[in-house]
Amino acid sequence: MIESWRWYGPFDTITLPEIAQTGATALVHALHEVPYGEVWTKDAIATRKAEITGAGFDWTVTESLPVHEAIKRGDGDLATLFANYRQSMANLAANGITTICYNFMPLIDWTRTDLTSPLARGGTCLRFDQARMAAFEIHMLARTGAEEDYSQEVRNKAAIWFQQSSEADRDALLQAIMAGLPGAFDRYDIAGLRNALERYNGIDRATLRANYKRFLQEVIPAAEDLGMAFCVHPDDPPRDILGLPRVVSNAEDIDWILSAVDSPANGLTLCSGSLGANPANDVPAIAERFARSIRFAHLRNVHKDPDGSFEEAAHLDGDTDMVALISVLLREEARRRDQGEPFAQIPMRPDHGHDLLSDLERDNFPGYPLIGRMRGLAELRGVIRALEQMPL
């Protein structure tokens, strides 16, 4: 597997020389400074690639080439947005970058309610607390119908939290929920979020799927022509959020996506943490089922609570059997090598590490610390090296 590291370029407090010390050989990157829907130019890509390769890394995966909200809603000047997206794909391919990770989550990306939840032995982690999310939706956002999405027990906890919370607590909750948009230009206050949600009125699961299929029909033929691997990232968490449908949450969803446009270019980013947040998802089994479509892997782990809450675990200590999952990926790599297939090596990156030691003093992107991810990468590397010495 290709050991990769997500880097946010000029917005990142972690430097390329520091990343080099982690042992990672490749970077996962995007031009986060380009507004959604605009073209990534060849020159801008080439300039960033030169910086990356000059520091001794490969730029292996683009994460993400973002999908404009109008495409998800199916409104506005879609022809221009599709054309711009395809042009950005062509410009990436012209620079030798041929794997694109993207997501199709409406309005917001990954969602957490706590960015610095304390760990038992020190350090902090990201956490999704069901009661705080309910407090946000029911009491702060006042979303119609939100009560129906939560059990009575969770609603009771949400009411208590809201009554006891300060204005600073509520502001911190809003900022935590918005933190899943590291490359986006939109950051919503309560009024802005209400307005943004209104634009999704009438868009149910079937409508979002139809808009998604149209997107795939517009871009997958271009990916085929360019020799690119185009791989969707699962929803995080894998459930409806803010009353918005999510359509990349389980094996049935993945099967629908891969069948919607049947092409080797239409693939999957296997994120063990996102899928693992749903107790119904057997992540190694999902990886086994869709192994031939996996082009990129996010390896992380979560601990789940009975009420639907979860938090980021150490990479080898959560609810997903990471050894079993990596075994699936290594077997698939071996199969591809034996068959002489392209994209035989699967790039992987350690995802959402704990904030440990000096991480606690740095202003890192939430979930993307230096020490915590380096620990995760070292643990994953050890598993991979051990499995490589054993019969697969």
mmCIF file of C-alpha atoms in Angstrom:
data_model
loop_
_atom_site.group_PDB
_atom_site.id
_atom_site.type_symbol
_atom_site.label_atom_id
_atom_site.label_comp_id
_atom_site.label_asym_id
_atom_site.label_seq_id
_atom_site.Cartn_x
_atom_site.Cartn_y
_atom_site.Cartn_z
ATOM 1 C CA MET A 1 0.000 0.000 0.000
ATOM 2 C CA ILE A 2 1.100 3.578 -0.606
ATOM 3 C CA GLU A 3 1.569 5.426 2.692
ATOM 4 C CA SER A 4 -0.032 8.832 2.216
ATOM 5 C CA TRP A 5 -0.684 11.926 4.309
ATOM 6 C CA ARG A 6 -3.343 14.569 3.873
ATOM 7 C CA TRP A 7 -1.846 18.040 3.535
ATOM 8 C CA TYR A 8 -3.787 21.300 3.305
ATOM 9 C CA GLY A 9 -1.091 23.289 1.544
ATOM 10 C CA PRO A 10 -0.792 26.960 2.493
ATOM 11 C CA PHE A 11 -3.556 26.542 5.096
ATOM 12 C CA ASP A 12 -1.737 23.759 6.957
ATOM 13 C CA THR A 13 0.302 24.392 10.101
ATOM 14 C CA ILE A 14 2.132 21.097 9.514
ATOM 15 C CA THR A 15 5.086 21.578 7.188
ATOM 16 C CA LEU A 16 6.369 19.299 4.459
ATOM 17 C CA PRO A 17 9.679 18.658 6.311
ATOM 18 C CA GLU A 18 7.649 17.565 9.349
ATOM 19 C CA ILE A 19 5.540 15.223 7.234
ATOM 20 C CA ALA A 20 8.720 13.718 5.791
ATOM 21 C CA GLN A 21 9.673 12.597 9.294
ATOM 22 C CA THR A 22 6.469 10.525 9.582
ATOM 23 C CA GLY A 23 7.679 8.133 6.878
ATOM 24 C CA ALA A 24 4.806 8.906 4.487
ATOM 25 C CA THR A 25 5.933 8.946 0.869
ATOM 26 C CA ALA A 26 2.892 10.505 -0.812
ATOM 27 C CA LEU A 27 0.549 13.413 -0.219
ATOM 28 C CA VAL A 28 -3.207 13.623 -0.571
ATOM 29 C CA HIS A 29 -4.040 17.178 -1.512
ATOM 30 C CA ALA A 30 -6.493 19.637 -3.058
ATOM 31 C CA LEU A 31 -6.503 23.272 -4.134
ATOM 32 C CA HIS A 32 -8.632 24.373 -1.205
ATOM 33 C CA GLU A 33 -8.217 28.020 -2.131
ATOM 34 C CA VAL A 34 -10.261 27.617 -5.341
ATOM 35 C CA PRO A 35 -13.984 28.344 -4.813
ATOM 36 C CA TYR A 36 -16.346 25.467 -5.472
ATOM 37 C CA GLY A 37 -17.415 25.262 -9.098
ATOM 38 C CA GLU A 38 -14.405 27.101 -10.536
ATOM 39 C CA VAL A 39 -11.747 25.475 -12.711
ATOM 40 C CA TRP A 40 -8.470 24.259 -11.235
ATOM 41 C CA THR A 41 -6.018 25.562 -13.818
ATOM 42 C CA LYS A 42 -3.100 23.563 -15.168
ATOM 43 C CA ASP A 43 -0.672 26.188 -13.922
ATOM 44 C CA ALA A 44 -2.063 26.213 -10.375
ATOM 45 C CA ILE A 45 -1.932 22.421 -10.223
ATOM 46 C CA ALA A 46 1.582 22.335 -11.673
ATOM 47 C CA THR A 47 2.830 24.925 -9.185
ATOM 48 C CA ARG A 48 1.487 22.973 -6.213
ATOM 49 C CA LYS A 49 2.741 19.682 -7.611
ATOM 50 C CA ALA A 50 6.231 21.148 -8.020
ATOM 51 C CA GLU A 51 6.184 22.175 -4.350
ATOM 52 C CA ILE A 52 5.118 18.671 -3.346
ATOM 53 C CA THR A 53 7.589 16.775 -5.522
ATOM 54 C CA GLY A 54 10.346 19.220 -4.614
ATOM 55 C CA ALA A 55 9.887 18.143 -0.999
ATOM 56 C CA GLY A 56 10.296 14.481 -1.957
ATOM 57 C CA PHE A 57 6.657 13.379 -2.146
ATOM 58 C CA ASP A 58 4.270 12.155 -4.819
ATOM 59 C CA TRP A 59 0.860 13.796 -5.143
ATOM 60 C CA THR A 60 -1.085 10.556 -5.457
ATOM 61 C CA VAL A 61 -4.705 11.473 -4.731
ATOM 62 C CA THR A 62 -6.775 14.618 -5.108
ATOM 63 C CA GLU A 63 -9.022 14.933 -2.061
ATOM 64 C CA SER A 64 -11.323 16.472 -2.788
ATOM 65 C CA LEU A 65 -12.388 17.911 -6.105
ATOM 66 C CA PRO A 66 -15.562 19.291 -4.523
ATOM 67 C CA VAL A 67 -19.018 18.867 -5.992
ATOM 68 C CA HIS A 68 -20.950 22.148 -6.062
ATOM 69 C CA GLU A 69 -24.157 22.229 -4.001
ATOM 70 C CA ALA A 70 -26.168 23.165 -7.096
ATOM 71 C CA ILE A 71 -25.225 19.809 -8.630
ATOM 72 C CA LYS A 72 -26.448 18.003 -5.522
ATOM 73 C CA ARG A 73 -29.689 20.003 -5.552
ATOM 74 C CA GLY A 74 -30.041 19.743 -9.336
ATOM 75 C CA ASP A 75 -30.607 23.460 -9.913
ATOM 76 C CA GLY A 76 -28.930 26.426 -11.595
ATOM 77 C CA ASP A 77 -26.448 26.491 -14.466
ATOM 78 C CA LEU A 78 -25.402 22.870 -14.260
ATOM 79 C CA ALA A 79 -23.929 22.738 -17.764
ATOM 80 C CA THR A 80 -21.228 25.229 -16.771
ATOM 81 C CA LEU A 81 -20.550 23.468 -13.470
ATOM 82 C CA PHE A 82 -20.200 20.085 -15.175
ATOM 83 C CA ALA A 83 -17.930 21.554 -17.841
ATOM 84 C CA ASN A 84 -15.751 23.205 -15.200
ATOM 85 C CA TYR A 85 -15.525 19.966 -13.252
ATOM 86 C CA ARG A 86 -14.455 17.997 -16.310
ATOM 87 C CA GLN A 87 -11.884 20.654 -17.174
ATOM 88 C CA SER A 88 -10.407 20.429 -13.672
ATOM 89 C CA MET A 89 -10.235 16.652 -14.095
ATOM 90 C CA ALA A 90 -8.420 17.070 -17.413
ATOM 91 C CA ASN A 91 -5.982 19.557 -15.880
ATOM 92 C CA LEU A 92 -5.200 17.159 -13.030
ATOM 93 C CA ALA A 93 -4.647 14.299 -15.472
ATOM 94 C CA ALA A 94 -2.365 16.507 -17.572
ATOM 95 C CA ASN A 95 -0.229 16.873 -14.446
ATOM 96 C CA GLY A 96 -0.164 13.117 -13.841
ATOM 97 C CA ILE A 97 -2.668 13.096 -10.961
ATOM 98 C CA THR A 98 -5.193 10.422 -11.809
ATOM 99 C CA THR A 99 -7.064 9.472 -8.620
ATOM 100 C CA ILE A 100 -9.868 11.733 -7.393
ATOM 101 C CA CYS A 101 -11.670 11.295 -4.076
ATOM 102 C CA TYR A 102 -14.959 13.199 -3.707
ATOM 103 C CA ASN A 103 -18.143 13.049 -1.659
ATOM 104 C CA PHE A 104 -21.827 13.654 -2.299
ATOM 105 C CA MET A 105 -22.944 14.730 1.182
ATOM 106 C CA PRO A 106 -25.530 17.527 0.999
ATOM 107 C CA LEU A 107 -24.463 20.893 2.428
ATOM 108 C CA ILE A 108 -21.928 19.750 5.038
ATOM 109 C CA ASP A 109 -19.177 17.144 5.051
ATOM 110 C CA TRP A 110 -18.104 15.164 8.110
ATOM 111 C CA THR A 111 -20.020 16.177 11.231
ATOM 112 C CA ARG A 112 -18.871 16.208 14.850
ATOM 113 C CA THR A 113 -20.220 17.929 17.960
ATOM 114 C CA ASP A 114 -16.940 17.962 19.937
ATOM 115 C CA LEU A 115 -13.510 18.736 18.530
ATOM 116 C CA THR A 116 -11.558 18.263 21.772
ATOM 117 C CA SER A 117 -13.262 15.458 23.669
ATOM 118 C CA PRO A 118 -10.843 14.334 26.425
ATOM 119 C CA LEU A 119 -9.240 10.882 26.324
ATOM 120 C CA ALA A 120 -8.752 8.768 29.437
ATOM 121 C CA ARG A 121 -4.937 8.820 29.257
ATOM 122 C CA GLY A 122 -4.545 12.358 27.980
ATOM 123 C CA GLY A 123 -5.042 14.029 24.647
ATOM 124 C CA THR A 124 -8.287 14.738 22.827
ATOM 125 C CA CYS A 125 -10.357 13.324 19.997
ATOM 126 C CA LEU A 126 -13.265 14.164 17.736
ATOM 127 C CA ARG A 127 -16.680 13.060 19.003
ATOM 128 C CA PHE A 128 -20.239 12.935 17.702
ATOM 129 C CA ASP A 129 -22.619 13.188 20.644
ATOM 130 C CA GLN A 130 -26.195 12.316 19.793
ATOM 131 C CA ALA A 131 -27.691 14.451 22.572
ATOM 132 C CA ARG A 132 -25.703 17.543 21.577
ATOM 133 C CA MET A 133 -26.666 17.073 17.931
ATOM 134 C CA ALA A 134 -30.295 16.832 19.042
ATOM 135 C CA ALA A 135 -29.890 19.983 21.145
ATOM 136 C CA PHE A 136 -28.498 21.771 18.123
ATOM 137 C CA GLU A 137 -31.270 20.679 15.785
ATOM 138 C CA ILE A 138 -34.222 20.981 18.175
ATOM 139 C CA HIS A 139 -33.315 23.940 20.379
ATOM 140 C CA MET A 140 -30.787 26.026 18.450
ATOM 141 C CA LEU A 141 -31.738 25.476 14.824
ATOM 142 C CA ALA A 142 -35.424 24.785 15.611
ATOM 143 C CA ARG A 143 -35.644 22.523 12.578
ATOM 144 C CA THR A 144 -39.181 21.360 11.876
ATOM 145 C CA GLY A 145 -39.479 17.630 12.464
ATOM 146 C CA ALA A 146 -36.137 17.291 14.238
ATOM 147 C CA GLU A 147 -37.756 15.762 17.320
ATOM 148 C CA GLU A 148 -38.868 12.777 15.268
ATOM 149 C CA ASP A 149 -35.250 11.887 14.459
ATOM 150 C CA TYR A 150 -34.279 11.255 18.091
ATOM 151 C CA SER A 151 -35.448 8.947 20.867
ATOM 152 C CA GLN A 152 -37.195 10.337 23.930
ATOM 153 C CA GLU A 153 -34.114 9.560 26.039
ATOM 154 C CA VAL A 154 -31.873 11.554 23.694
ATOM 155 C CA ARG A 155 -34.388 14.413 23.548
ATOM 156 C CA ASN A 156 -34.417 14.579 27.346
ATOM 157 C CA LYS A 157 -30.610 14.733 27.461
ATOM 158 C CA ALA A 158 -30.637 17.381 24.743
ATOM 159 C CA ALA A 159 -33.059 19.566 26.689
ATOM 160 C CA ILE A 160 -30.921 19.332 29.826
ATOM 161 C CA TRP A 161 -27.739 20.206 27.908
ATOM 162 C CA PHE A 162 -29.402 23.190 26.262
ATOM 163 C CA GLN A 163 -30.809 24.516 29.540
ATOM 164 C CA GLN A 164 -27.419 24.256 31.227
ATOM 165 C CA SER A 165 -25.322 25.512 28.298
ATOM 166 C CA SER A 166 -23.876 28.992 28.005
ATOM 167 C CA GLU A 167 -23.791 31.112 24.878
ATOM 168 C CA ALA A 168 -20.129 30.122 24.512
ATOM 169 C CA ASP A 169 -21.096 26.437 24.716
ATOM 170 C CA ARG A 170 -23.628 26.900 21.941
ATOM 171 C CA ASP A 171 -21.190 28.837 19.787
ATOM 172 C CA ALA A 172 -18.620 26.062 20.255
ATOM 173 C CA LEU A 173 -21.205 23.462 19.188
ATOM 174 C CA LEU A 174 -22.026 25.419 16.032
ATOM 175 C CA GLN A 175 -18.344 25.815 15.186
ATOM 176 C CA ALA A 176 -17.727 22.095 15.753
ATOM 177 C CA ILE A 177 -20.519 21.160 13.352
ATOM 178 C CA MET A 178 -19.147 23.598 10.764
ATOM 179 C CA ALA A 179 -15.574 22.308 11.179
ATOM 180 C CA GLY A 180 -16.125 19.483 8.708
ATOM 181 C CA LEU A 181 -15.710 21.954 5.853
ATOM 182 C CA PRO A 182 -11.942 22.592 5.886
ATOM 183 C CA GLY A 183 -11.772 23.636 2.251
ATOM 184 C CA ALA A 184 -15.162 25.280 1.866
ATOM 185 C CA PHE A 185 -15.808 28.983 1.634
ATOM 186 C CA ASP A 186 -19.230 28.813 3.313
ATOM 187 C CA ARG A 187 -19.433 28.889 7.098
ATOM 188 C CA TYR A 188 -22.950 29.220 8.426
ATOM 189 C CA ASP A 189 -24.417 30.924 11.440
ATOM 190 C CA ILE A 190 -27.832 29.703 12.589
ATOM 191 C CA ALA A 191 -29.762 31.983 10.229
ATOM 192 C CA GLY A 192 -27.477 31.141 7.327
ATOM 193 C CA LEU A 193 -27.810 27.418 7.943
ATOM 194 C CA ARG A 194 -31.594 27.691 8.022
ATOM 195 C CA ASN A 195 -31.528 29.489 4.677
ATOM 196 C CA ALA A 196 -29.169 26.915 3.175
ATOM 197 C CA LEU A 197 -31.396 24.077 4.375
ATOM 198 C CA GLU A 198 -34.433 25.722 2.804
ATOM 199 C CA ARG A 199 -32.797 25.338 -0.611
ATOM 200 C CA TYR A 200 -32.985 21.578 -0.085
ATOM 201 C CA ASN A 201 -36.737 21.603 0.569
ATOM 202 C CA GLY A 202 -38.403 18.851 -1.430
ATOM 203 C CA ILE A 203 -35.153 16.969 -2.087
ATOM 204 C CA ASP A 204 -35.653 13.462 -0.758
ATOM 205 C CA ARG A 205 -33.498 10.364 -1.088
ATOM 206 C CA ALA A 206 -34.829 9.497 -4.546
ATOM 207 C CA THR A 207 -34.229 13.031 -5.836
ATOM 208 C CA LEU A 208 -30.696 13.177 -4.436
ATOM 209 C CA ARG A 209 -29.942 9.806 -6.009
ATOM 210 C CA ALA A 210 -31.244 11.039 -9.363
ATOM 211 C CA ASN A 211 -29.027 14.138 -9.143
ATOM 212 C CA TYR A 212 -26.076 11.958 -8.156
ATOM 213 C CA LYS A 213 -26.632 9.639 -11.106
ATOM 214 C CA ARG A 214 -26.679 12.606 -13.466
ATOM 215 C CA PHE A 215 -23.371 13.788 -11.986
ATOM 216 C CA LEU A 216 -21.811 10.370 -12.554
ATOM 217 C CA GLN A 217 -23.118 10.281 -16.124
ATOM 218 C CA GLU A 218 -21.483 13.658 -16.734
ATOM 219 C CA VAL A 219 -18.047 12.880 -15.262
ATOM 220 C CA ILE A 220 -17.352 9.143 -15.458
ATOM 221 C CA PRO A 221 -16.982 9.071 -19.277
ATOM 222 C CA ALA A 222 -14.414 11.858 -18.916
ATOM 223 C CA ALA A 223 -12.623 9.870 -16.215
ATOM 224 C CA GLU A 224 -12.505 6.868 -18.551
ATOM 225 C CA ASP A 225 -11.048 8.966 -21.380
ATOM 226 C CA LEU A 226 -8.441 10.453 -19.029
ATOM 227 C CA GLY A 227 -7.466 7.130 -17.439
ATOM 228 C CA MET A 228 -8.572 8.333 -14.019
ATOM 229 C CA ALA A 229 -9.916 6.561 -10.938
ATOM 230 C CA PHE A 230 -12.897 8.402 -9.491
ATOM 231 C CA CYS A 231 -13.780 7.222 -5.967
ATOM 232 C CA VAL A 232 -16.621 8.322 -3.696
ATOM 233 C CA HIS A 233 -16.112 8.821 0.037
ATOM 234 C CA PRO A 234 -18.862 7.466 2.308
ATOM 235 C CA ASP A 235 -21.105 9.727 4.364
ATOM 236 C CA ASP A 236 -19.753 10.749 7.757
ATOM 237 C CA PRO A 237 -21.640 9.878 9.852
ATOM 238 C CA PRO A 238 -23.495 7.338 7.703
ATOM 239 C CA ARG A 239 -26.982 8.624 8.450
ATOM 240 C CA ASP A 240 -29.283 11.490 7.509
ATOM 241 C CA ILE A 241 -28.153 14.780 9.047
ATOM 242 C CA LEU A 242 -30.162 18.000 9.573
ATOM 243 C CA GLY A 243 -33.106 16.403 7.829
ATOM 244 C CA LEU A 244 -31.041 15.957 4.658
ATOM 245 C CA PRO A 245 -30.869 12.552 2.987
ATOM 246 C CA ARG A 246 -27.532 10.817 2.647
ATOM 247 C CA VAL A 247 -26.979 8.211 -0.019
ATOM 248 C CA VAL A 248 -23.470 6.767 0.545
ATOM 249 C CA SER A 249 -23.930 5.144 3.937
ATOM 250 C CA ASN A 250 -23.950 1.349 3.557
ATOM 251 C CA ALA A 251 -23.348 -1.575 1.223
ATOM 252 C CA GLU A 252 -26.684 -1.120 -0.540
ATOM 253 C CA ASP A 253 -25.825 2.504 -1.316
ATOM 254 C CA ILE A 254 -22.371 1.585 -2.592
ATOM 255 C CA ASP A 255 -23.832 -1.113 -4.813
ATOM 256 C CA TRP A 256 -26.305 1.393 -6.273
ATOM 257 C CA ILE A 257 -23.530 3.932 -6.987
ATOM 258 C CA LEU A 258 -21.248 1.448 -8.706
ATOM 259 C CA SER A 259 -24.181 0.139 -10.760
ATOM 260 C CA ALA A 260 -25.512 3.600 -11.655
ATOM 261 C CA VAL A 261 -22.662 4.000 -14.150
ATOM 262 C CA ASP A 262 -20.945 0.661 -14.658
ATOM 263 C CA SER A 263 -17.313 1.567 -15.287
ATOM 264 C CA PRO A 264 -13.890 0.740 -13.840
ATOM 265 C CA ALA A 265 -13.468 4.494 -13.392
ATOM 266 C CA ASN A 266 -16.442 4.611 -10.999
ATOM 267 C CA GLY A 267 -14.902 3.512 -7.711
ATOM 268 C CA LEU A 268 -14.909 3.712 -3.938
ATOM 269 C CA THR A 269 -12.852 5.393 -1.245
ATOM 270 C CA LEU A 270 -13.011 2.869 1.582
ATOM 271 C CA CYS A 271 -13.268 4.923 4.798
ATOM 272 C CA SER A 272 -13.311 2.527 7.722
ATOM 273 C CA GLY A 273 -14.277 5.231 10.211
ATOM 274 C CA SER A 274 -17.210 6.653 8.281
ATOM 275 C CA LEU A 275 -18.731 3.273 7.506
ATOM 276 C CA GLY A 276 -17.773 1.984 10.943
ATOM 277 C CA ALA A 277 -19.916 4.585 12.732
ATOM 278 C CA ASN A 278 -23.023 2.585 11.762
ATOM 279 C CA PRO A 279 -23.392 -0.592 13.880
ATOM 280 C CA ALA A 280 -25.074 -2.331 10.934
ATOM 281 C CA ASN A 281 -21.976 -1.951 8.735
ATOM 282 C CA ASP A 282 -19.437 -4.793 8.778
ATOM 283 C CA VAL A 283 -16.505 -2.854 7.358
ATOM 284 C CA PRO A 284 -14.194 -5.772 6.438
ATOM 285 C CA ALA A 285 -17.163 -7.503 4.762
ATOM 286 C CA ILE A 286 -17.997 -4.343 2.793
ATOM 287 C CA ALA A 287 -14.350 -4.076 1.739
ATOM 288 C CA GLU A 288 -14.372 -7.714 0.623
ATOM 289 C CA ARG A 289 -17.566 -7.245 -1.383
ATOM 290 C CA PHE A 290 -16.368 -4.134 -3.210
ATOM 291 C CA ALA A 291 -12.620 -4.796 -3.186
ATOM 292 C CA ARG A 292 -12.229 -4.460 -6.956
ATOM 293 C CA SER A 293 -13.664 -0.926 -6.839
ATOM 294 C CA ILE A 294 -11.534 0.389 -3.944
ATOM 295 C CA ARG A 295 -9.047 2.967 -5.265
ATOM 296 C CA PHE A 296 -8.173 4.753 -2.014
ATOM 297 C CA ALA A 297 -8.464 3.943 1.706
ATOM 298 C CA HIS A 298 -8.936 6.056 4.814
ATOM 299 C CA LEU A 299 -7.913 3.920 7.751
ATOM 300 C CA ARG A 300 -9.280 5.017 11.120
ATOM 301 C CA ASN A 301 -11.458 3.601 13.874
ATOM 302 C CA VAL A 302 -14.357 4.589 16.113
ATOM 303 C CA HIS A 303 -15.898 3.541 19.417
ATOM 304 C CA LYS A 304 -19.707 3.523 19.225
ATOM 305 C CA ASP A 305 -22.216 4.103 22.027
ATOM 306 C CA PRO A 306 -25.691 2.490 22.157
ATOM 307 C CA ASP A 307 -27.482 5.833 21.652
ATOM 308 C CA GLY A 308 -25.778 6.529 18.295
ATOM 309 C CA SER A 309 -22.910 8.609 19.634
ATOM 310 C CA PHE A 310 -19.351 7.719 18.640
ATOM 311 C CA GLU A 311 -15.822 9.021 18.971
ATOM 312 C CA GLU A 312 -12.530 8.566 17.164
ATOM 313 C CA ALA A 313 -10.564 5.657 18.604
ATOM 314 C CA ALA A 314 -6.905 4.807 18.260
ATOM 315 C CA HIS A 315 -6.416 3.230 14.868
ATOM 316 C CA LEU A 316 -6.141 -0.343 16.175
ATOM 317 C CA ASP A 317 -8.433 -0.024 19.194
ATOM 318 C CA GLY A 318 -11.921 0.746 17.865
ATOM 319 C CA ASP A 319 -14.891 -1.384 16.875
ATOM 320 C CA THR A 320 -13.561 -2.281 13.404
ATOM 321 C CA ASP A 321 -11.108 -5.166 13.090
ATOM 322 C CA MET A 322 -8.329 -3.225 11.366
ATOM 323 C CA VAL A 323 -6.147 -6.290 10.849
ATOM 324 C CA ALA A 324 -8.959 -8.073 9.012
ATOM 325 C CA LEU A 325 -9.661 -4.974 6.928
ATOM 326 C CA ILE A 326 -6.026 -4.476 5.899
ATOM 327 C CA SER A 327 -5.839 -8.175 5.011
ATOM 328 C CA VAL A 328 -8.667 -7.637 2.514
ATOM 329 C CA LEU A 329 -6.864 -4.688 0.933
ATOM 330 C CA LEU A 330 -3.553 -6.539 0.661
ATOM 331 C CA ARG A 331 -5.229 -9.537 -0.954
ATOM 332 C CA GLU A 332 -6.851 -7.232 -3.493
ATOM 333 C CA GLU A 333 -3.510 -5.593 -4.261
ATOM 334 C CA ALA A 334 -1.984 -9.030 -4.843
ATOM 335 C CA ARG A 335 -4.842 -9.980 -7.173
ATOM 336 C CA ARG A 336 -4.361 -6.795 -9.212
ATOM 337 C CA ARG A 337 -0.636 -7.382 -9.511
ATOM 338 C CA ASP A 338 -1.205 -10.953 -10.648
ATOM 339 C CA GLN A 339 -3.699 -9.753 -13.274
ATOM 340 C CA GLY A 340 -1.511 -6.862 -14.414
ATOM 341 C CA GLU A 341 -4.251 -4.343 -13.635
ATOM 342 C CA PRO A 342 -3.741 -0.576 -13.320
ATOM 343 C CA PHE A 343 -3.979 1.088 -9.913
ATOM 344 C CA ALA A 344 -2.632 -2.089 -8.320
ATOM 345 C CA GLN A 345 -1.324 -0.307 -5.217
ATOM 346 C CA ILE A 346 -3.988 1.252 -3.024
ATOM 347 C CA PRO A 347 -3.027 4.615 -1.508
ATOM 348 C CA MET A 348 -4.028 4.788 2.140
ATOM 349 C CA ARG A 349 -3.750 7.459 4.757
ATOM 350 C CA PRO A 350 -4.155 7.466 8.534
ATOM 351 C CA ASP A 351 -7.288 9.495 9.167
ATOM 352 C CA HIS A 352 -8.554 11.581 12.098
ATOM 353 C CA GLY A 353 -5.820 11.023 14.650
ATOM 354 C CA HIS A 354 -5.958 11.964 18.314
ATOM 355 C CA ASP A 355 -4.414 15.249 19.412
ATOM 356 C CA LEU A 356 -1.440 14.109 21.514
ATOM 357 C CA LEU A 357 1.583 15.756 23.142
ATOM 358 C CA SER A 358 2.626 18.848 21.154
ATOM 359 C CA ASP A 359 -0.514 18.566 18.983
ATOM 360 C CA LEU A 360 -2.384 20.137 21.876
ATOM 361 C CA GLU A 361 -0.358 23.336 21.447
ATOM 362 C CA ARG A 362 -0.812 23.625 17.663
ATOM 363 C CA ASP A 363 -3.639 25.109 15.646
ATOM 364 C CA ASN A 364 -4.189 22.070 13.433
ATOM 365 C CA PHE A 365 -7.239 21.289 11.350
ATOM 366 C CA PRO A 366 -9.603 19.320 13.600
ATOM 367 C CA GLY A 367 -8.818 15.632 13.278
ATOM 368 C CA TYR A 368 -5.559 16.247 11.423
ATOM 369 C CA PRO A 369 -2.786 16.520 14.024
ATOM 370 C CA LEU A 370 0.857 15.635 13.485
ATOM 371 C CA ILE A 371 1.672 13.335 16.407
ATOM 372 C CA GLY A 372 -1.685 11.562 16.504
ATOM 373 C CA ARG A 373 -1.647 10.723 12.808
ATOM 374 C CA MET A 374 2.024 9.722 12.951
ATOM 375 C CA ARG A 375 1.135 7.262 15.723
ATOM 376 C CA GLY A 376 -1.694 5.923 13.551
ATOM 377 C CA LEU A 377 0.535 5.604 10.500
ATOM 378 C CA ALA A 378 3.182 3.749 12.512
ATOM 379 C CA GLU A 379 0.586 1.310 13.869
ATOM 380 C CA LEU A 380 -0.910 0.705 10.426
ATOM 381 C CA ARG A 381 2.553 0.274 8.914
ATOM 382 C CA GLY A 382 3.312 -2.380 11.501
ATOM 383 C CA VAL A 383 0.141 -4.299 10.669
ATOM 384 C CA ILE A 384 0.881 -4.109 6.936
ATOM 385 C CA ARG A 385 4.482 -5.268 7.329
ATOM 386 C CA ALA A 386 3.438 -8.180 9.538
ATOM 387 C CA LEU A 387 0.689 -9.294 7.154
ATOM 388 C CA GLU A 388 3.041 -9.064 4.195
ATOM 389 C CA GLN A 389 5.186 -11.753 5.841
ATOM 390 C CA MET A 390 2.207 -14.094 6.202
ATOM 391 C CA PRO A 391 0.182 -16.042 3.620
ATOM 392 C CA LEU A 392 -2.783 -13.923 2.538
#
